[in-house]
Tab-separated table of C-alpha atoms in Angstrom:
chain	number	residue	atom	x	y	z
C	1	MET	CA	0.000	0.000	0.000
C	2	SER	CA	1.378	3.434	-0.913
C	3	THR	CA	1.801	6.171	1.655
C	4	ALA	CA	-0.753	8.405	-0.053
C	5	SER	CA	-3.438	5.716	0.042
C	6	LEU	CA	-3.262	5.097	3.786
C	7	PRO	CA	-6.339	6.181	5.775
C	8	LEU	CA	-5.821	9.322	7.811
C	9	PRO	CA	-6.661	9.895	11.452
C	10	SER	CA	-10.138	11.278	11.962
C	11	SER	CA	-10.022	15.059	11.955
C	12	ASP	CA	-13.460	15.516	13.513
C	13	ARG	CA	-12.369	14.293	16.953
C	14	ALA	CA	-10.997	17.496	18.446
C	15	ASP	CA	-10.991	15.889	21.879
C	16	VAL	CA	-8.600	13.157	20.697
C	17	ALA	CA	-6.220	15.695	19.131
C	18	ALA	CA	-6.313	17.746	22.329
C	19	SER	CA	-5.577	14.653	24.433
C	20	LEU	CA	-2.692	13.663	22.166
C	21	ARG	CA	-1.287	17.200	22.354
C	22	ARG	CA	-1.341	17.150	26.160
C	23	ALA	CA	0.326	13.743	26.212
C	24	LEU	CA	3.088	14.812	23.823
C	25	LEU	CA	3.788	17.964	25.810
C	26	ASP	CA	3.794	16.057	29.118
C	27	ALA	CA	6.420	13.716	27.654
C	28	ASP	CA	8.489	16.690	26.401
C	29	PHE	CA	7.989	15.575	22.799
C	30	THR	CA	8.971	19.063	21.640
C	31	ALA	CA	11.734	20.551	19.512
C	32	ASP	CA	13.774	21.317	22.631
C	33	GLY	CA	13.027	17.922	24.130
C	34	LEU	CA	14.203	16.152	20.976
C	35	LEU	CA	17.435	18.114	20.932
C	36	GLU	CA	18.147	17.216	24.547
C	37	LEU	CA	17.332	13.537	24.055
C	38	LEU	CA	19.112	12.970	20.751
C	39	GLY	CA	22.021	15.357	21.064
C	40	ALA	CA	23.054	17.927	18.489
C	41	SER	CA	24.642	15.433	16.086
C	42	ALA	CA	21.708	13.031	15.831
C	43	TYR	CA	19.234	15.924	15.777
C	44	ALA	CA	21.066	17.518	12.845
C	45	ALA	CA	21.233	14.148	11.079
C	46	LEU	CA	17.429	13.945	11.149
C	47	ALA	CA	17.278	17.141	9.111
C	48	ARG	CA	19.402	15.328	6.506
C	49	SER	CA	16.970	12.397	6.511
C	50	GLU	CA	19.538	10.207	8.284
C	51	THR	CA	17.846	8.210	11.027
C	52	VAL	CA	20.531	5.812	12.281
C	53	PRO	CA	21.920	8.212	14.938
C	54	ALA	CA	18.399	8.864	16.241
C	55	LEU	CA	17.645	5.129	16.339
C	56	ARG	CA	20.806	4.581	18.396
C	57	ALA	CA	19.892	7.426	20.754
C	58	THR	CA	16.427	5.951	21.414
C	59	ARG	CA	17.422	2.362	22.200
C	60	GLU	CA	16.997	2.839	25.930
C	61	ASP	CA	13.647	2.652	27.682
C	62	GLY	CA	11.790	5.865	28.241
C	63	THR	CA	8.556	7.473	27.123
C	64	LEU	CA	10.149	10.201	25.008
C	65	ALA	CA	12.392	7.715	23.216
C	66	ALA	CA	9.369	5.544	22.465
C	67	LEU	CA	7.418	8.492	21.052
C	68	VAL	CA	10.333	9.472	18.821
C	69	ARG	CA	10.491	5.944	17.438
C	70	LEU	CA	6.731	5.816	16.998
C	71	PHE	CA	5.979	9.183	15.398
C	72	LEU	CA	9.275	10.169	13.741
C	73	LEU	CA	11.193	7.006	12.915
C	74	GLN	CA	8.333	4.754	11.754
C	75	GLU	CA	9.271	2.030	14.209
C	76	THR	CA	6.789	-0.307	15.860
C	77	VAL	CA	6.701	0.178	19.622
C	78	PRO	CA	5.450	-2.229	22.305
C	79	HIS	CA	2.059	-1.220	23.676
C	80	ALA	CA	3.468	-1.345	27.187
C	81	ARG	CA	6.066	1.381	26.449
C	82	VAL	CA	3.454	4.053	25.717
C	83	ALA	CA	0.318	2.795	27.475
C	84	ASP	CA	0.806	5.096	30.460
C	85	ALA	CA	1.727	8.126	28.325
C	86	LEU	CA	-0.789	8.050	25.468
C	87	PRO	CA	-4.571	7.622	25.256
C	88	VAL	CA	-3.920	4.514	23.167
C	89	ASP	CA	-7.517	3.306	22.815
C	90	ALA	CA	-8.804	6.694	21.656
C	91	LEU	CA	-5.877	7.125	19.262
C	92	ALA	CA	-6.481	3.670	17.786
C	93	GLU	CA	-10.202	4.342	17.418
C	94	SER	CA	-9.497	7.660	15.644
C	95	GLY	CA	-6.838	6.155	13.387
C	96	TRP	CA	-3.665	7.753	14.753
C	97	LEU	CA	-2.323	4.329	15.755
C	98	VAL	CA	-2.733	0.792	14.440
C	99	GLY	CA	-1.261	-2.510	15.541
C	100	GLY	CA	-1.595	-5.993	16.896
C	101	ASP	CA	0.207	-8.586	19.011
C	102	GLY	CA	1.059	-5.923	21.546
C	103	GLU	CA	2.825	-3.712	18.983
C	104	LEU	CA	1.774	-0.223	17.851
C	105	ARG	CA	2.727	1.908	14.899
C	106	ALA	CA	1.711	5.390	13.806
C	107	THR	CA	-0.233	6.071	10.626
C	108	VAL	CA	1.262	9.561	10.181
C	109	ASP	CA	4.466	11.426	10.932
C	110	VAL	CA	4.218	13.909	13.801
C	111	ARG	CA	7.156	16.284	14.062
C	112	PRO	CA	7.636	18.816	16.878
C	113	TYR	CA	8.129	22.330	15.553
C	114	GLY	CA	9.016	25.409	17.554
C	115	GLY	CA	6.939	28.501	16.795
C	116	PRO	CA	8.450	32.000	16.482
C	117	SER	CA	7.564	32.930	20.051
C	118	GLY	CA	8.456	29.601	21.594
C	119	GLU	CA	5.151	27.869	20.816
C	120	ASP	CA	5.160	24.073	20.823
C	121	TRP	CA	3.601	23.040	17.514
C	122	PHE	CA	3.315	19.721	15.696
C	123	ILE	CA	3.398	19.216	11.935
C	124	VAL	CA	1.501	16.167	10.680
C	125	SER	CA	2.490	14.639	7.327
C	126	ASP	CA	2.619	11.346	5.473
C	127	LEU	CA	4.826	8.590	6.855
C	128	GLY	CA	8.461	9.109	5.995
C	129	CYS	CA	7.787	12.535	4.523
C	130	ALA	CA	8.560	14.794	7.449
C	131	VAL	CA	12.030	16.271	7.254
C	132	GLY	CA	14.040	13.691	9.122
C	133	GLY	CA	11.424	11.008	8.431
C	134	ALA	CA	12.765	7.542	7.798
C	135	GLY	CA	12.133	7.785	4.073
C	136	GLY	CA	13.528	11.249	3.471
C	137	ILE	CA	11.556	14.063	1.867
C	138	GLY	CA	10.865	12.468	-1.513
C	139	SER	CA	8.283	9.928	-2.629
C	140	HIS	CA	6.971	8.258	-5.761
C	141	ASP	CA	3.412	8.598	-4.443
C	142	GLU	CA	1.489	11.103	-6.548
C	143	GLY	CA	-0.600	12.554	-3.744
C	144	VAL	CA	1.889	12.408	-0.890
C	145	VAL	CA	1.902	15.268	1.642
C	146	LEU	CA	5.288	16.430	2.894
C	147	GLY	CA	6.218	17.889	6.239
C	148	VAL	CA	8.383	20.910	6.945
C	149	GLY	CA	11.449	21.446	4.758
C	150	GLY	CA	13.870	24.258	4.118
C	151	ALA	CA	11.511	25.922	1.647
C	152	SER	CA	8.698	25.925	4.220
C	153	THR	CA	10.789	27.586	6.903
C	154	THR	CA	12.225	30.083	4.409
C	155	LEU	CA	8.760	31.231	3.368
C	156	ALA	CA	7.600	31.461	6.980
C	157	GLY	CA	10.672	33.544	7.788
C	158	ILE	CA	10.259	36.135	5.030
C	159	THR	CA	6.542	36.715	5.644
C	160	VAL	CA	5.494	40.063	7.117
C	161	ARG	CA	3.828	39.305	10.464
C	162	THR	CA	1.660	42.334	11.161
C	163	PRO	CA	-1.877	41.769	12.506
C	164	VAL	CA	-4.339	41.339	9.618
C	165	ASP	CA	-7.988	40.507	9.174
C	166	SER	CA	-7.606	37.865	6.454
C	167	ALA	CA	-4.863	35.550	5.220
C	168	LEU	CA	-4.710	32.989	2.416
C	169	ASP	CA	-2.349	29.993	2.386
C	170	LEU	CA	-2.448	28.795	-1.214
C	171	GLY	CA	-1.198	25.223	-1.640
C	172	THR	CA	-1.198	24.572	2.088
C	173	GLY	CA	0.326	21.070	2.121
C	174	SER	CA	0.715	19.998	5.742
C	175	GLY	CA	-0.410	23.422	6.973
C	176	ILE	CA	2.742	25.082	8.271
C	177	GLN	CA	2.013	28.467	6.652
C	178	ALA	CA	-1.610	28.412	7.822
C	179	LEU	CA	-0.357	27.642	11.328
C	180	HIS	CA	1.924	30.686	11.292
C	181	ALA	CA	-0.801	32.901	9.811
C	182	ALA	CA	-3.286	31.855	12.492
C	183	GLN	CA	-1.139	33.671	15.060
C	184	HIS	CA	-1.745	37.111	13.544
C	185	ALA	CA	-4.736	36.810	11.167
C	186	THR	CA	-8.343	36.877	12.299
C	187	ARG	CA	-9.417	34.583	9.439
C	188	VAL	CA	-7.226	32.039	7.645
C	189	THR	CA	-8.201	30.341	4.394
C	190	ALA	CA	-6.104	27.387	3.237
C	191	THR	CA	-6.410	25.782	-0.197
C	192	ASP	CA	-4.867	22.817	-1.973
C	193	LEU	CA	-5.470	20.810	-5.125
C	194	ASN	CA	-4.863	17.655	-3.065
C	195	PRO	CA	-7.793	16.948	-0.695
C	196	ARG	CA	-5.456	14.802	1.418
C	197	ALA	CA	-3.364	17.897	2.123
C	198	LEU	CA	-6.398	19.711	3.510
C	199	GLU	CA	-6.949	16.889	5.999
C	200	PHE	CA	-3.318	17.081	7.075
C	201	THR	CA	-3.651	20.842	7.579
C	202	ARG	CA	-6.706	20.227	9.760
C	203	LEU	CA	-4.694	17.732	11.833
C	204	THR	CA	-1.688	20.054	12.120
C	205	LEU	CA	-3.814	22.950	13.355
C	206	ALA	CA	-5.738	20.785	15.816
C	207	LEU	CA	-2.642	19.090	17.249
C	208	SER	CA	-0.899	22.475	17.569
C	209	GLY	CA	-3.810	24.001	19.470
C	210	ALA	CA	-4.438	26.580	16.722
C	211	PRO	CA	-7.810	27.887	15.497
C	212	GLU	CA	-9.438	26.054	12.608
C	213	ALA	CA	-8.941	27.389	9.086
C	214	ASP	CA	-11.398	27.651	6.204
C	215	LEU	CA	-10.182	24.728	4.047
C	216	ARG	CA	-10.998	24.706	0.324
C	217	GLU	CA	-10.064	22.289	-2.425
C	218	GLY	CA	-8.930	23.497	-5.852
C	219	SER	CA	-6.139	24.827	-8.037
C	220	LEU	CA	-4.481	28.244	-7.705
C	221	PHE	CA	-7.066	30.943	-6.927
C	222	ASP	CA	-10.082	28.948	-8.144
C	223	PRO	CA	-11.304	28.037	-4.631
C	224	VAL	CA	-11.494	31.675	-3.492
C	225	GLY	CA	-13.012	33.292	-6.580
C	226	GLU	CA	-12.803	37.085	-6.350
C	227	GLU	CA	-12.226	37.245	-2.583
C	228	THR	CA	-9.398	39.498	-1.445
C	229	TYR	CA	-6.936	39.192	1.433
C	230	ASP	CA	-4.513	41.213	3.515
C	231	LEU	CA	-1.888	38.463	3.268
C	232	ILE	CA	-1.244	35.726	0.714
C	233	VAL	CA	1.480	33.118	1.148
C	234	SER	CA	2.333	30.233	-1.139
C	235	ASN	CA	5.017	27.583	-1.384
C	236	PRO	CA	3.599	26.220	-4.634
C	237	PRO	CA	4.624	23.119	-6.605
C	238	PHE	CA	7.188	25.252	-8.424
C	239	VAL	CA	9.430	22.551	-9.891
C	240	ILE	CA	9.934	22.995	-13.643
C	241	SER	CA	9.548	19.431	-14.872
C	242	PRO	CA	8.384	17.427	-17.900
C	243	GLY	CA	4.812	16.676	-16.851
C	244	ALA	CA	2.954	16.610	-13.550
C	245	ARG	CA	3.937	13.275	-12.043
C	246	LEU	CA	4.086	14.378	-8.396
C	247	THR	CA	1.451	16.757	-7.041
C	248	TYR	CA	3.593	17.996	-4.173
C	249	ARG	CA	6.268	19.458	-6.484
C	250	ASP	CA	5.194	19.534	-10.179
C	251	GLY	CA	2.956	22.411	-11.199
C	252	GLY	CA	1.455	20.756	-14.243
C	253	MET	CA	2.014	23.794	-16.483
C	254	GLY	CA	4.771	24.255	-19.020
C	255	GLY	CA	8.069	25.756	-17.856
C	256	ASP	CA	7.622	28.372	-15.120
C	257	ASP	CA	4.051	29.215	-16.168
C	258	LEU	CA	2.559	28.139	-12.838
C	259	CYS	CA	4.703	30.549	-10.834
C	260	ARG	CA	4.113	33.323	-13.355
C	261	THR	CA	0.344	32.784	-13.278
C	262	LEU	CA	0.273	32.686	-9.502
C	263	VAL	CA	2.175	35.963	-9.172
C	264	GLN	CA	0.239	37.757	-11.911
C	265	GLU	CA	-3.153	36.758	-10.490
C	266	ALA	CA	-2.228	37.620	-6.898
C	267	GLY	CA	-2.431	41.376	-7.437
C	268	ALA	CA	-6.210	41.334	-7.910
C	269	ARG	CA	-6.629	39.292	-4.690
C	270	LEU	CA	-4.719	41.700	-2.430
C	271	ASN	CA	-6.326	44.413	-0.352
C	272	GLU	CA	-4.641	47.816	-0.352
C	273	GLY	CA	-1.352	47.566	1.531
C	274	GLY	CA	-1.576	43.779	1.599
C	275	TYR	CA	1.430	41.507	1.048
C	276	ALA	CA	1.855	38.371	-1.036
C	277	HIS	CA	4.899	36.125	-0.492
C	278	PHE	CA	5.938	33.311	-2.820
C	279	LEU	CA	8.782	30.896	-3.327
C	280	ALA	CA	9.369	30.254	-7.010
C	281	ASN	CA	11.554	28.814	-9.739
C	282	TRP	CA	12.095	30.630	-13.015
C	283	GLN	CA	13.807	29.851	-16.274
C	284	HIS	CA	16.962	31.515	-17.565
C	285	VAL	CA	16.228	31.488	-21.278
C	286	ASP	CA	18.581	32.152	-24.184
C	287	GLY	CA	18.188	35.672	-25.522
C	288	GLU	CA	16.342	37.038	-22.458
C	289	GLU	CA	17.560	38.643	-19.249
C	290	TRP	CA	16.119	36.796	-16.267
C	291	GLN	CA	15.452	40.104	-14.515
C	292	ASP	CA	13.252	41.250	-17.408
C	293	ARG	CA	11.382	37.946	-17.324
C	294	LEU	CA	10.487	38.447	-13.681
C	295	ARG	CA	9.585	42.112	-14.053
C	296	SER	CA	6.998	41.037	-16.614
C	297	TRP	CA	5.347	38.867	-13.955
C	298	VAL	CA	4.604	41.738	-11.558
C	299	PRO	CA	0.890	42.666	-11.641
C	300	ARG	CA	-0.277	46.246	-12.099
C	301	GLY	CA	-0.773	48.182	-8.886
C	302	CYS	CA	1.861	46.286	-6.908
C	303	ASP	CA	5.297	47.081	-5.591
C	304	ALA	CA	7.602	44.069	-5.851
C	305	TRP	CA	10.838	42.833	-4.347
C	306	ILE	CA	12.253	39.765	-6.083
C	307	VAL	CA	15.427	38.123	-4.792
C	308	GLN	CA	17.223	35.365	-6.683
C	309	ARG	CA	18.905	33.176	-4.085
C	310	GLU	CA	20.338	30.374	-6.205
C	311	VAL	CA	20.941	29.374	-9.824
C	312	GLN	CA	21.472	25.823	-11.075
C	313	ASP	CA	22.354	24.654	-14.545
C	314	ILE	CA	19.833	22.290	-16.104
C	315	THR	CA	21.776	19.115	-15.303
C	316	GLN	CA	22.158	20.008	-11.623
C	317	TYR	CA	18.484	20.888	-11.459
C	318	ALA	CA	17.312	17.650	-13.075
C	319	GLU	CA	19.532	15.568	-10.809
C	320	LEU	CA	18.274	17.371	-7.686
C	321	TRP	CA	14.631	16.586	-8.345
C	322	LEU	CA	15.199	13.089	-9.687
C	323	ARG	CA	16.937	12.301	-6.400
C	324	ASP	CA	14.214	14.066	-4.435
C	325	ALA	CA	11.703	11.539	-5.755
C	326	GLY	CA	14.098	8.622	-5.303
C	327	ASP	CA	14.366	8.020	-9.044
C	328	HIS	CA	18.110	7.408	-8.719
C	329	ARG	CA	17.263	4.228	-6.790
C	330	THR	CA	15.203	2.785	-9.658
C	331	ASP	CA	16.325	0.794	-12.680
C	332	PRO	CA	19.299	2.576	-14.344
C	333	GLY	CA	17.555	2.530	-17.705
C	334	GLU	CA	14.410	4.096	-16.247
C	335	TYR	CA	16.480	6.747	-14.464
C	336	ALA	CA	18.332	7.595	-17.684
C	337	ALA	CA	15.046	7.896	-19.581
C	338	ARG	CA	13.624	10.282	-16.996
C	339	TYR	CA	16.850	12.324	-17.057
C	340	GLU	CA	16.627	12.541	-20.865
C	341	ALA	CA	13.022	13.730	-20.604
C	342	TRP	CA	14.051	16.622	-18.338
C	343	LEU	CA	16.862	17.682	-20.666
C	344	ASP	CA	14.562	17.417	-23.707
C	345	GLU	CA	12.076	19.719	-21.972
C	346	PHE	CA	14.732	22.333	-21.196
C	347	GLU	CA	16.217	22.169	-24.681
C	348	ALA	CA	12.805	22.678	-26.271
C	349	ARG	CA	12.278	25.832	-24.199
C	350	GLY	CA	15.776	27.241	-24.679
C	351	THR	CA	16.383	26.981	-20.942
C	352	ARG	CA	20.019	27.117	-19.849
C	353	ALA	CA	19.552	27.419	-16.074
C	354	ILE	CA	16.921	27.633	-13.336
C	355	GLY	CA	16.722	30.351	-10.703
C	356	PHE	CA	15.189	29.997	-7.248
C	357	GLY	CA	14.167	32.751	-4.913
C	358	TRP	CA	11.577	34.868	-3.156
C	359	ILE	CA	8.895	37.075	-4.652
C	360	THR	CA	7.088	39.619	-2.475
C	361	LEU	CA	4.283	41.856	-3.704
C	362	ARG	CA	2.613	44.741	-1.897
C	363	ARG	CA	-0.571	46.322	-3.160
C	364	THR	CA	-0.118	50.076	-3.603
C	365	GLU	CA	-1.981	53.110	-4.898
C	366	ALA	CA	1.267	54.720	-6.055
C	367	ALA	CA	1.243	56.014	-9.608
C	368	GLU	CA	4.619	54.404	-10.275
C	369	PRO	CA	5.050	51.179	-8.302
C	370	SER	CA	8.549	50.162	-7.308
C	371	VAL	CA	9.918	46.902	-8.744
C	372	THR	CA	13.284	45.657	-7.442
C	373	VAL	CA	14.821	42.504	-8.937
C	374	GLU	CA	18.182	41.497	-7.540
C	375	GLU	CA	20.500	38.577	-6.901
C	376	TRP	CA	21.637	37.923	-3.335
C	377	PRO	CA	23.011	34.380	-2.805
C	378	HIS	CA	24.743	35.203	0.483
C	379	PRO	CA	23.658	34.209	4.023
C	380	VAL	CA	20.865	36.234	5.622
C	381	GLU	CA	19.448	36.459	9.135
C	382	GLN	CA	16.047	34.802	9.460
C	383	PRO	CA	13.335	35.685	10.244
C	384	LEU	CA	13.248	38.485	7.676
C	385	GLY	CA	9.609	39.539	7.885
C	386	GLU	CA	10.369	42.835	9.600
C	387	THR	CA	13.241	43.470	7.165
C	388	VAL	CA	10.821	42.957	4.268
C	389	ARG	CA	8.269	45.361	5.746
C	390	GLU	CA	10.939	47.993	6.339
C	391	PHE	CA	12.187	47.608	2.761
C	392	PHE	CA	8.779	48.567	1.381
C	393	ASP	CA	8.438	51.403	3.900
C	394	ARG	CA	11.715	52.817	2.582
C	395	GLN	CA	10.415	52.508	-0.984
C	396	ASP	CA	7.478	54.693	0.051
C	397	TYR	CA	9.880	57.213	1.559
C	398	LEU	CA	12.133	57.397	-1.509
C	399	ARG	CA	9.149	57.700	-3.812
C	400	ALA	CA	7.926	60.711	-1.822
C	401	HIS	CA	11.328	62.478	-1.682
C	402	ASP	CA	13.093	63.969	-4.670
C	403	ASP	CA	16.799	64.856	-4.502
C	404	ALA	CA	16.159	68.249	-2.918
C	405	ALA	CA	14.009	66.653	-0.229
C	406	LEU	CA	16.711	64.040	0.442
C	407	LEU	CA	19.301	66.771	1.013
C	408	ALA	CA	16.961	68.447	3.504
C	409	ALA	CA	16.268	65.195	5.322
C	410	HIS	CA	17.996	63.671	8.344
C	411	PHE	CA	19.369	60.125	8.498
C	412	LYS	CA	21.062	57.791	10.921
C	413	LEU	CA	23.315	54.838	10.299
C	414	ALA	CA	21.526	51.518	10.821
C	415	ALA	CA	22.549	49.347	13.770
C	416	GLU	CA	25.450	46.923	13.379
C	417	VAL	CA	26.847	48.414	10.177
C	418	VAL	CA	30.639	48.283	9.985
C	419	GLN	CA	33.147	49.794	7.575
C	420	GLU	CA	35.832	47.726	5.861
C	421	GLN	CA	38.757	49.228	3.941
C	422	VAL	CA	40.170	47.113	1.142
C	423	GLY	CA	43.579	47.717	-0.398
C	424	LEU	CA	47.208	46.653	-0.549
C	425	PRO	CA	49.094	46.443	2.766
C	426	GLY	CA	50.922	49.671	3.526
C	427	ALA	CA	49.023	51.713	0.928
C	428	GLU	CA	48.220	55.254	2.044
C	429	ASP	CA	44.642	55.081	0.745
C	430	PRO	CA	42.321	52.054	0.392
C	431	GLU	CA	41.305	50.851	-3.055
C	432	HIS	CA	37.704	50.972	-1.934
C	433	VAL	CA	35.537	51.141	1.175
C	434	VAL	CA	32.802	48.619	1.962
C	435	LEU	CA	29.853	49.095	4.309
C	436	ARG	CA	28.591	45.789	5.688
C	437	GLN	CA	25.432	44.917	7.618
C	438	HIS	CA	25.388	42.273	10.340
C	439	ARG	CA	21.595	42.047	10.548
C	440	GLY	CA	18.757	41.296	8.176
C	441	MET	CA	19.937	40.835	4.589
C	442	ARG	CA	23.558	41.269	5.716
C	443	ARG	CA	24.311	43.347	2.656
C	444	ALA	CA	27.666	44.732	1.651
C	445	THR	CA	28.080	47.711	-0.676
C	446	LYS	CA	31.007	49.703	-2.004
C	447	VAL	CA	31.085	53.421	-1.317
C	448	ASP	CA	33.528	56.198	-2.146
C	449	THR	CA	35.269	58.208	0.543
C	450	VAL	CA	32.501	60.799	0.538
C	451	GLY	CA	29.847	58.099	0.953
C	452	ALA	CA	31.773	56.484	3.788
C	453	GLY	CA	32.330	59.795	5.529
C	454	PHE	CA	28.703	60.783	5.053
C	455	ALA	CA	27.370	57.496	6.480
C	456	GLY	CA	29.729	57.671	9.441
C	457	VAL	CA	28.519	61.129	10.445
C	458	CYS	CA	24.790	60.392	10.116
C	459	ASP	CA	23.309	60.353	13.611
C	460	GLY	CA	20.069	62.200	12.842
C	461	SER	CA	21.208	65.580	14.138
C	462	LEU	CA	22.202	67.269	10.854
C	463	SER	CA	20.514	67.341	7.467
C	464	ALA	CA	22.183	65.505	4.592
C	465	GLY	CA	22.901	68.812	2.859
C	466	ARG	CA	24.700	70.292	5.853
C	467	ILE	CA	26.805	67.135	6.228
C	468	LEU	CA	27.813	67.317	2.557
C	469	ASP	CA	28.719	71.011	2.884
C	470	ALA	CA	31.028	70.155	5.787
C	471	ILE	CA	32.610	67.286	3.807
C	472	ALA	CA	33.106	69.580	0.793
C	473	GLN	CA	34.938	72.101	2.947
C	474	LEU	CA	37.065	69.338	4.472
C	475	VAL	CA	38.162	67.803	1.138
C	476	GLY	CA	38.292	71.075	-0.785
C	477	GLU	CA	35.490	70.234	-3.214
C	478	ASP	CA	32.802	72.514	-4.643
C	479	PRO	CA	29.776	72.030	-2.322
C	480	VAL	CA	27.314	72.603	-5.184
C	481	LEU	CA	28.873	69.833	-7.281
C	482	LEU	CA	28.964	67.515	-4.275
C	483	ARG	CA	25.279	68.160	-3.569
C	484	ASP	CA	24.489	67.394	-7.212
C	485	ARG	CA	26.243	64.022	-7.411
C	486	THR	CA	25.637	62.535	-3.953
C	487	PRO	CA	21.827	62.055	-3.741
C	488	ALA	CA	22.025	58.948	-5.941
C	489	GLN	CA	24.399	57.331	-3.435
C	490	ILE	CA	22.222	58.415	-0.514
C	491	ARG	CA	19.184	56.946	-2.266
C	492	LEU	CA	20.949	53.594	-2.701
C	493	LEU	CA	22.092	53.500	0.935
C	494	VAL	CA	18.533	54.199	2.085
C	495	GLU	CA	17.031	51.615	-0.256
C	496	GLN	CA	19.405	48.932	0.986
C	497	GLY	CA	18.865	49.803	4.634
C	498	PHE	CA	22.268	51.249	5.535
C	499	LEU	CA	20.745	54.675	6.256
C	500	LEU	CA	17.427	55.165	7.994
C	501	PRO	CA	15.309	58.333	7.690
C	502	VAL	CA	14.580	60.087	10.976
C	503	GLN	CA	12.483	63.039	12.046
C	504	ALA	CA	14.451	66.290	12.253
């Protein structure tokens, strides 16, 4: 029997889910409890889908060890080991557990997950499909529902978390984004093409003690019609593949059309000031700049910030997703045929590489929306939700201030920005100066000596124009010329978050 055809626990027994939650918490079956039990090495191995260290760490008797084996490692556990800790009869009646001859096994993966404010949550997914599950994150089952992976946590981290009335989790999967949204949205709607995913979302919310969501089955925005939201989040099946073999990853449209359609249609579903956050793949096509391709996706009436985090050539990309589904473990001839099919698809579309990254939209009434498309493959500091919100706030500021207004404005240097001078040892002057952030996007940008001096003096007390006049006098430069050429550099430093506007 395939994973995706197994019966699911009953989701209409809220009392059973509540009892299971209490039992798991009493046994310290939490993210912190797992780390303490397994140790850092075995805990990290689980995230790589390696279970042997965790199996070794749970050999000894103990309730927590038994629960780890039962719900995370897909091991059968003697009834006697968990009888005092779990409401076994109720869980068996509701379908969470099955067994015989004194042995029990779980029908679903249950993985502890720590919320942003220390909440103890649980993500429910198909057996072996939680990150760290015994079978890894891939599956040949068409309708399988995965647990939490790196993409899930990335999307949760970049989402703006201001209180809102309505939120939409499109393509909810096991419900992690809906769970996050329930903490700051009055109403949460979660959709998925796979009805099995909606049941898993219901289980995840119930076991995590979160409010119920409005669950709707269907593709893209079809289930919500013309309804609008203050927040939209989606980790869609963005993989660019030949066909739609696996629902959890393959969009079923040609090339990157699914991601493009999702982004383009999101604008009409956002309320004024509302945000939409997506993870996406996009094609790098011969004869076209990838930045132009993505700019064409942005809907009218929306600001956008698009960040390319990674680029893979077509062979790397095909190999990644063939391994994700376990195709490399099949017959060599079958694997080669599938590999050929991926390369044929890319060749037909003129695709030379695939980009991966984040797309954020914000609905705006501005006459000229701001669209920023950039590449930033370097480490960042998650969560980034507040950094994202501040980025769009600064876009509003720059849009409302021409060069003259910038020179009259006051700024301060952002926290934890340092200056680095780069040049040959012993040289009198550096070749260039770099400003580097240690928070948020952790950007680095080159500046000239005027830019470095200007940023270093900004503490909010003097206007930009007065600071430039003082620098001009110090370096013997015409203050009028300096005022003319510096606003562009100030604008860039504000946009990237090195300088922050302040009230005079």
